[in-house]
Short mmCIF file of C-alpha atoms in Angstrom, two decimals:
data_model
loop_
_atom_site.label_atom_id
_atom_site.label_comp_id
_atom_site.label_asym_id
_atom_site.label_seq_id
_atom_site.Cartn_x
_atom_site.Cartn_y
_atom_site.Cartn_z
CA MET A 1 95.68 106.27 119.48
CA GLU A 2 94.78 102.77 119.55
CA LYS A 3 95.12 102.01 115.62
CA VAL A 4 98.81 103.43 116.49
CA LEU A 5 99.28 100.61 119.39
CA LEU A 6 97.28 97.84 117.36
CA LYS A 7 99.68 98.89 114.34
CA LYS A 8 103.08 98.45 116.96
CA PHE A 9 101.39 95.37 118.38
CA LEU A 10 100.15 93.89 115.38
CA ILE A 11 103.82 95.07 113.49
CA SER A 12 105.77 93.67 116.89
CA ILE A 13 104.18 90.21 116.74
CA ILE A 14 105.39 89.59 112.65
CA VAL A 15 108.98 90.43 114.08
CA VAL A 16 108.67 87.77 116.56
CA LEU A 17 107.31 85.35 114.35
CA PHE A 18 109.89 86.73 111.56
CA CYS A 19 112.14 85.51 114.27
CA VAL A 20 110.62 82.49 115.12
CA MET A 21 110.97 81.23 111.69
CA GLY A 22 114.27 82.08 111.10
CA VAL A 23 115.67 80.41 114.08
CA LYS A 24 113.53 77.18 113.09
CA ILE A 25 115.15 77.01 109.38
CA VAL A 26 119.18 77.99 110.50
CA THR A 27 118.04 75.12 113.36
CA LEU A 28 116.38 72.42 110.23
CA LEU A 29 119.91 73.81 107.92
CA GLN A 30 122.46 72.42 111.24
CA HIS A 31 120.32 69.35 111.51
CA LYS A 32 120.91 68.32 107.99
CA ALA A 33 124.23 69.44 107.14
CA GLN A 34 124.70 67.35 110.30
CA ILE A 35 122.98 64.61 109.07
CA GLU A 36 124.96 64.95 105.43
CA HIS A 37 128.26 64.61 108.02
CA SER A 38 127.56 61.37 109.05
CA LEU A 39 126.68 60.04 105.78
CA ALA A 40 129.74 61.16 104.30
CA THR A 41 131.05 57.51 104.75
CA VAL A 42 129.60 54.41 106.39
CA PRO A 43 128.20 55.21 109.70
CA ASP A 44 128.02 52.50 112.68
CA PHE A 45 125.99 50.07 112.61
CA SER A 46 124.61 47.38 113.95
CA LEU A 47 121.83 44.93 112.44
CA GLN A 48 120.92 40.85 112.73
CA THR A 49 120.95 38.17 110.21
CA ILE A 50 118.44 36.15 108.71
CA GLU A 51 120.54 33.28 111.03
CA GLY A 52 120.61 35.73 114.19
CA THR A 53 123.81 36.55 113.73
CA PRO A 54 124.86 40.44 114.52
CA PHE A 55 125.66 41.97 111.66
CA THR A 56 128.30 45.33 111.23
CA LYS A 57 130.20 48.08 109.28
CA ALA A 58 133.72 46.52 110.35
CA GLN A 59 131.60 42.83 108.87
CA LEU A 60 132.01 44.99 105.10
CA PRO A 61 134.11 44.11 102.69
CA GLU A 62 136.76 45.95 101.16
CA ASN A 63 137.36 47.47 98.03
CA VAL A 64 133.91 46.65 96.88
CA ALA A 65 130.63 49.03 96.52
CA ILE A 66 127.95 49.01 99.44
CA VAL A 67 124.47 48.95 98.63
CA PHE A 68 122.02 49.23 101.49
CA ILE A 69 118.17 49.54 101.27
CA TYR A 70 115.60 50.34 103.50
CA PHE A 71 112.93 47.80 102.86
CA ASN A 72 109.50 46.50 103.57
CA THR A 73 108.03 43.37 102.13
CA GLU A 74 104.48 44.61 101.88
CA CYS A 75 105.88 47.17 99.67
CA GLU A 76 105.16 47.41 96.30
CA TYR A 77 107.90 49.79 95.17
CA CYS A 78 110.21 47.47 97.05
CA PHE A 79 109.07 44.51 95.32
CA TYR A 80 109.62 45.83 92.07
CA GLU A 81 113.04 47.31 93.04
CA ALA A 82 114.02 44.54 94.07
CA LYS A 83 112.87 42.48 90.97
CA ASP A 84 114.86 45.02 88.60
CA ILE A 85 117.73 44.58 91.07
CA THR A 86 117.78 40.76 90.29
CA SER A 87 117.31 40.70 86.49
CA HIS A 88 120.87 42.98 86.40
CA LYS A 89 122.38 40.68 89.72
CA GLU A 90 125.08 39.85 87.27
CA GLN A 91 126.63 43.31 86.65
CA PHE A 92 126.89 43.66 89.97
CA LYS A 93 130.12 42.06 90.59
CA GLU A 94 131.65 44.12 93.04
CA THR A 95 128.81 45.10 94.75
CA ILE A 96 127.15 44.30 98.25
CA PHE A 97 123.28 44.90 98.51
CA LEU A 98 122.15 45.15 102.25
CA PHE A 99 118.79 44.60 102.18
CA ILE A 100 117.15 45.63 105.49
CA SER A 101 114.07 45.36 107.36
CA THR A 102 112.61 46.04 110.35
CA GLU A 103 109.89 43.13 109.94
CA PRO A 104 109.59 39.82 111.51
CA ILE A 105 112.66 37.29 109.97
CA GLU A 106 110.13 34.84 108.92
CA ASN A 107 109.18 37.55 106.19
CA ILE A 108 112.43 38.78 105.39
CA VAL A 109 113.27 35.39 104.66
CA ASN A 110 109.83 34.80 102.25
CA PHE A 111 111.09 38.27 100.56
CA ALA A 112 114.32 36.79 99.89
CA LYS A 113 112.96 33.54 98.47
CA GLU A 114 110.53 35.25 96.48
CA GLN A 115 112.93 37.88 94.78
CA GLU A 116 115.19 34.96 93.49
CA LEU A 117 118.64 36.51 95.92
CA GLU A 118 118.64 33.99 98.66
CA GLY A 119 122.22 32.20 99.47
CA TYR A 120 123.74 34.89 97.02
CA ASP A 121 127.40 35.96 99.14
CA SER A 122 126.76 39.31 97.36
CA PHE A 123 122.79 40.18 98.30
CA LEU A 124 122.04 40.11 102.64
CA PHE A 125 119.24 40.57 104.37
CA LEU A 126 118.99 41.78 107.62
CA GLN A 127 116.56 42.54 110.34
CA ASP A 128 116.72 45.84 112.36
CA ARG A 129 114.85 44.51 115.39
CA SER A 130 116.11 47.44 117.70
CA HIS A 131 114.41 50.49 114.71
CA THR A 132 117.93 51.84 114.91
CA PHE A 133 118.76 52.06 111.42
CA ALA A 134 115.88 54.99 109.98
CA LYS A 135 117.23 57.21 112.05
CA LYS A 136 120.73 56.73 111.86
CA PHE A 137 120.56 56.71 107.81
CA ASN A 138 117.66 59.56 108.38
CA ALA A 139 115.69 57.20 105.87
CA PRO A 140 112.25 59.35 106.03
CA SER A 141 110.82 57.01 103.71
CA ILE A 142 110.45 53.05 102.53
CA PRO A 143 112.40 51.83 100.08
CA TYR A 144 114.92 54.33 100.70
CA ILE A 145 118.87 53.80 99.37
CA LEU A 146 122.31 55.01 100.17
CA ILE A 147 124.83 53.67 97.87
CA TYR A 148 128.60 53.72 99.11
CA GLY A 149 131.19 53.54 96.97
CA LYS A 150 133.97 51.15 97.48
CA ASN A 151 136.48 53.42 99.33
CA LYS A 152 132.84 53.48 101.75
CA GLU A 153 132.31 57.23 100.54
CA LEU A 154 128.27 58.17 99.89
CA LEU A 155 127.57 58.13 96.04
CA ILE A 156 124.04 58.94 96.36
CA ARG A 157 121.01 59.24 98.82
CA HIS A 158 117.38 58.05 97.36
CA ARG A 159 113.81 58.10 98.93
CA GLY A 160 111.79 55.83 96.66
CA GLN A 161 112.53 52.91 93.86
CA LEU A 162 115.43 53.46 91.88
CA LYS A 163 116.33 51.40 89.22
CA ALA A 164 118.95 48.57 88.37
CA GLU A 165 119.76 50.82 85.43
CA LYS A 166 120.39 54.10 87.51
CA ILE A 167 122.32 52.10 90.20
CA ILE A 168 124.76 50.71 87.97
CA SER A 169 125.11 54.00 85.99
CA VAL A 170 126.17 56.10 89.45
CA LEU A 171 128.18 52.89 90.09
CA ASN A 172 130.12 53.34 87.35
CA GLU A 173 130.32 56.58 87.28
CA GLN A 174 132.39 56.12 90.38
CA ASN A 175 135.02 54.16 88.61
#
């Protein structure tokens, strides 16, 4: 009799665990779908330029591809990724790069100078003082890259370092 009760109890626990896991999986899939939908086109955002002025989606130029790069100035992968992009900058004539960091502006400025990307209209360095970029753009790591085509539709999301050749390839595929 005790064995029968124990079996029923264990079966009940297993059924409950499967139900809980099922609900968690469904919730996770719904969240993932919601993120994919919100990133399908460039979402609204508000960041700060290294000059201290606001920069929003409305200021993005028309008919150019947009590459968002969420980075940290002390990240080795970010450093090499930016170096690689610098060495190919002539191939990004119809592309705007937005380098975004939560660090102090002086760190971001020093990084831009070190990478020889300061002063180019197609390379903007932005500060996320309110730490909203990671949440809004679902940035789970640094570096994190989103490439949007000229129509502002998402072409690729990438965690980690991405070579300039791959960015060029993704951008060329849209044409």
